[in-house]
Amino acid sequence: MEEYSDFDKLTLILSENKISSFVDDSNGSNMKSFHKRLTKKNIPKIYVIKEGNLFLYIGVTTQSLTSRFRYGLNANGENGYHGYKWKTKETVQLYVWCLETLNKEQIENIESELVFIIRTKTGKWPLKQKEIHFNNEFDEGKAIAEKIFSQIQ
């Protein structure tokens, strides 16, 4: 199993369904946008949204995070999608792992295992989680999810 200790942690300040500022929590610097590695397309990413100690959402994407977040923050119910349920928060913490060697089914497995670990450890599902992609065809998913959870609790 690869080492999954390399991740980005950012604080996002939200206003009017947009990210108004980014702070890199590793050094406290203000940023104008996501780190370049988070904006690469076709790179599987798993991300966790927290508000303080509360887990709000676990997501996966192969899109640029800029595109994914723009879509999730701006959605207004057109075509049935209302967007992120946490988009009305003022400040959230974002954790992101770029998992370049894994495919979509594998990161979806990690997503579901991580959500289940959160439920088991905290007694609650992530508060704004509305769906999970289940996939039982990746044996390493649970161990990777446990490693990720140890980094975000």
mmCIF file of C-alpha atoms in Angstrom:
data_model
loop_
_atom_site.group_PDB
_atom_site.id
_atom_site.type_symbol
_atom_site.label_atom_id
_atom_site.label_comp_id
_atom_site.label_asym_id
_atom_site.label_seq_id
_atom_site.Cartn_x
_atom_site.Cartn_y
_atom_site.Cartn_z
ATOM 1 C CA MET A 1 0.000 0.000 0.000
ATOM 2 C CA GLU A 2 1.278 3.443 -0.898
ATOM 3 C CA GLU A 3 1.882 6.057 1.756
ATOM 4 C CA TYR A 4 -1.092 8.452 1.902
ATOM 5 C CA SER A 5 0.334 11.090 4.208
ATOM 6 C CA ASP A 6 0.751 13.761 1.504
ATOM 7 C CA PHE A 7 -2.335 15.970 1.538
ATOM 8 C CA ASP A 8 -3.315 19.614 1.349
ATOM 9 C CA LYS A 9 -5.177 21.358 4.150
ATOM 10 C CA LEU A 10 -6.797 24.683 3.374
ATOM 11 C CA THR A 11 -9.223 26.961 5.134
ATOM 12 C CA LEU A 12 -11.881 28.273 2.758
ATOM 13 C CA ILE A 13 -13.762 31.475 3.495
ATOM 14 C CA LEU A 14 -17.137 31.425 1.725
ATOM 15 C CA SER A 15 -19.385 34.303 0.747
ATOM 16 C CA GLU A 16 -22.422 34.303 -1.537
ATOM 17 C CA ASN A 17 -21.795 30.752 -2.786
ATOM 18 C CA LYS A 18 -18.200 31.530 -3.700
ATOM 19 C CA ILE A 19 -14.824 30.970 -2.134
ATOM 20 C CA SER A 20 -13.740 34.479 -1.213
ATOM 21 C CA SER A 21 -10.338 33.482 0.153
ATOM 22 C CA PHE A 22 -8.018 30.534 0.634
ATOM 23 C CA VAL A 23 -5.532 29.983 3.454
ATOM 24 C CA ASP A 24 -2.848 27.296 3.261
ATOM 25 C CA ASP A 25 -2.975 25.847 6.762
ATOM 26 C CA SER A 26 0.527 24.397 6.449
ATOM 27 C CA ASN A 27 2.075 27.874 6.568
ATOM 28 C CA GLY A 28 -0.796 30.315 7.181
ATOM 29 C CA SER A 29 -0.353 32.053 3.828
ATOM 30 C CA ASN A 30 -3.257 33.609 1.954
ATOM 31 C CA MET A 31 -3.665 32.287 -1.570
ATOM 32 C CA LYS A 32 -5.527 33.466 -4.654
ATOM 33 C CA SER A 33 -6.614 29.988 -5.732
ATOM 34 C CA PHE A 34 -6.121 26.281 -5.143
ATOM 35 C CA HIS A 35 -2.613 24.824 -5.287
ATOM 36 C CA LYS A 36 -1.716 23.915 -8.853
ATOM 37 C CA ARG A 37 -1.713 20.172 -8.152
ATOM 38 C CA LEU A 38 -5.364 20.378 -7.046
ATOM 39 C CA THR A 39 -6.412 21.895 -10.357
ATOM 40 C CA LYS A 40 -5.070 19.100 -12.545
ATOM 41 C CA LYS A 41 -7.743 17.296 -14.553
ATOM 42 C CA ASN A 42 -8.063 13.515 -14.678
ATOM 43 C CA ILE A 43 -6.275 13.075 -11.350
ATOM 44 C CA PRO A 44 -8.432 11.222 -8.800
ATOM 45 C CA LYS A 45 -8.880 13.233 -5.609
ATOM 46 C CA ILE A 46 -10.656 12.546 -2.359
ATOM 47 C CA TYR A 47 -11.613 15.556 -0.271
ATOM 48 C CA VAL A 48 -13.002 16.131 3.188
ATOM 49 C CA ILE A 49 -14.909 19.212 4.339
ATOM 50 C CA LYS A 50 -14.976 19.958 8.065
ATOM 51 C CA GLU A 51 -16.242 22.798 10.215
ATOM 52 C CA GLY A 52 -14.156 22.682 13.372
ATOM 53 C CA ASN A 53 -14.529 19.121 14.700
ATOM 54 C CA LEU A 54 -17.643 18.401 12.627
ATOM 55 C CA PHE A 55 -17.349 16.332 9.475
ATOM 56 C CA LEU A 56 -19.583 17.879 6.826
ATOM 57 C CA TYR A 57 -18.815 16.089 3.577
ATOM 58 C CA ILE A 58 -16.570 13.530 1.889
ATOM 59 C CA GLY A 59 -16.246 13.773 -1.884
ATOM 60 C CA VAL A 60 -14.324 12.383 -4.821
ATOM 61 C CA THR A 61 -13.545 13.910 -8.183
ATOM 62 C CA THR A 62 -11.235 13.600 -11.161
ATOM 63 C CA GLN A 63 -11.972 17.184 -12.180
ATOM 64 C CA SER A 64 -9.994 20.237 -11.248
ATOM 65 C CA LEU A 65 -11.144 21.271 -7.763
ATOM 66 C CA THR A 66 -11.785 24.739 -9.172
ATOM 67 C CA SER A 67 -14.355 23.308 -11.604
ATOM 68 C CA ARG A 68 -15.858 20.881 -9.105
ATOM 69 C CA PHE A 69 -16.296 23.506 -6.387
ATOM 70 C CA ARG A 70 -17.648 26.129 -8.799
ATOM 71 C CA TYR A 71 -20.314 23.649 -9.909
ATOM 72 C CA GLY A 72 -21.167 22.535 -6.352
ATOM 73 C CA LEU A 73 -21.284 26.065 -4.953
ATOM 74 C CA ASN A 74 -23.257 27.645 -7.817
ATOM 75 C CA ALA A 75 -25.882 24.940 -8.365
ATOM 76 C CA ASN A 76 -29.391 26.223 -7.730
ATOM 77 C CA GLY A 77 -31.653 23.229 -8.277
ATOM 78 C CA GLU A 78 -31.732 23.449 -12.050
ATOM 79 C CA ASN A 79 -31.802 19.880 -13.404
ATOM 80 C CA GLY A 80 -32.424 18.649 -9.833
ATOM 81 C CA TYR A 81 -28.968 19.383 -8.396
ATOM 82 C CA HIS A 82 -28.885 21.923 -5.564
ATOM 83 C CA GLY A 83 -25.146 21.741 -4.985
ATOM 84 C CA TYR A 84 -23.167 21.356 -1.831
ATOM 85 C CA LYS A 85 -25.297 21.370 1.304
ATOM 86 C CA TRP A 86 -22.447 23.065 3.197
ATOM 87 C CA LYS A 87 -22.180 26.040 0.826
ATOM 88 C CA THR A 88 -23.909 28.415 3.283
ATOM 89 C CA LYS A 89 -21.124 27.993 5.853
ATOM 90 C CA GLU A 90 -18.772 30.953 6.372
ATOM 91 C CA THR A 91 -15.571 29.001 6.971
ATOM 92 C CA VAL A 92 -14.671 25.365 6.319
ATOM 93 C CA GLN A 93 -11.521 23.306 6.362
ATOM 94 C CA LEU A 94 -10.684 21.392 3.213
ATOM 95 C CA TYR A 95 -8.402 18.350 3.156
ATOM 96 C CA VAL A 96 -7.419 16.912 -0.244
ATOM 97 C CA TRP A 97 -5.485 13.818 -1.287
ATOM 98 C CA CYS A 98 -4.431 13.430 -4.938
ATOM 99 C CA LEU A 99 -4.432 9.686 -5.592
ATOM 100 C CA GLU A 100 -2.822 9.507 -9.023
ATOM 101 C CA THR A 101 -2.269 5.741 -9.054
ATOM 102 C CA LEU A 102 -5.895 4.861 -8.273
ATOM 103 C CA ASN A 103 -8.944 4.688 -10.526
ATOM 104 C CA LYS A 104 -12.468 6.004 -10.018
ATOM 105 C CA GLU A 105 -13.826 2.795 -8.483
ATOM 106 C CA GLN A 106 -10.944 2.621 -6.017
ATOM 107 C CA ILE A 107 -11.376 6.193 -4.770
ATOM 108 C CA GLU A 108 -15.133 5.659 -4.499
ATOM 109 C CA ASN A 109 -14.356 2.648 -2.304
ATOM 110 C CA ILE A 110 -12.118 4.805 -0.099
ATOM 111 C CA GLU A 111 -14.872 7.453 0.050
ATOM 112 C CA SER A 112 -17.460 4.962 1.325
ATOM 113 C CA GLU A 113 -15.037 3.384 3.806
ATOM 114 C CA LEU A 114 -14.079 6.833 5.139
ATOM 115 C CA VAL A 115 -17.713 7.871 5.562
ATOM 116 C CA PHE A 116 -18.393 4.619 7.421
ATOM 117 C CA ILE A 117 -15.344 5.121 9.678
ATOM 118 C CA ILE A 118 -16.592 8.611 10.524
ATOM 119 C CA ARG A 119 -20.018 7.177 11.364
ATOM 120 C CA THR A 120 -18.463 4.476 13.520
ATOM 121 C CA LYS A 121 -16.032 6.764 15.375
ATOM 122 C CA THR A 122 -18.279 9.819 15.868
ATOM 123 C CA GLY A 123 -21.735 8.246 15.973
ATOM 124 C CA LYS A 124 -22.880 10.477 13.093
ATOM 125 C CA TRP A 125 -22.699 10.457 9.331
ATOM 126 C CA PRO A 126 -20.973 13.530 7.859
ATOM 127 C CA LEU A 127 -23.650 16.184 8.455
ATOM 128 C CA LYS A 128 -24.088 17.336 4.847
ATOM 129 C CA GLN A 129 -23.432 13.980 3.140
ATOM 130 C CA LYS A 130 -26.338 12.992 0.927
ATOM 131 C CA GLU A 131 -24.880 10.075 -1.010
ATOM 132 C CA ILE A 132 -22.038 7.572 -1.006
ATOM 133 C CA HIS A 133 -20.653 5.489 -3.873
ATOM 134 C CA PHE A 134 -20.302 1.909 -2.657
ATOM 135 C CA ASN A 135 -17.731 -0.367 -4.219
ATOM 136 C CA ASN A 136 -16.382 -3.586 -2.695
ATOM 137 C CA GLU A 137 -13.760 -4.369 -5.346
ATOM 138 C CA PHE A 138 -10.732 -2.676 -3.728
ATOM 139 C CA ASP A 139 -9.243 -4.534 -0.788
ATOM 140 C CA GLU A 140 -6.918 -1.694 0.275
ATOM 141 C CA GLY A 141 -9.708 0.908 0.566
ATOM 142 C CA LYS A 142 -10.421 0.385 4.248
ATOM 143 C CA ALA A 143 -6.751 0.681 5.259
ATOM 144 C CA ILE A 144 -6.317 3.842 3.163
ATOM 145 C CA ALA A 145 -9.494 5.327 4.662
ATOM 146 C CA GLU A 146 -8.206 4.576 8.166
ATOM 147 C CA LYS A 147 -4.913 6.330 7.327
ATOM 148 C CA ILE A 148 -6.807 9.358 5.991
ATOM 149 C CA PHE A 149 -9.080 9.440 9.051
ATOM 150 C CA SER A 150 -6.057 9.434 11.371
ATOM 151 C CA GLN A 151 -4.866 12.619 9.639
ATOM 152 C CA ILE A 152 -8.129 14.562 9.921
ATOM 153 C CA GLN A 153 -9.583 13.784 13.339
#
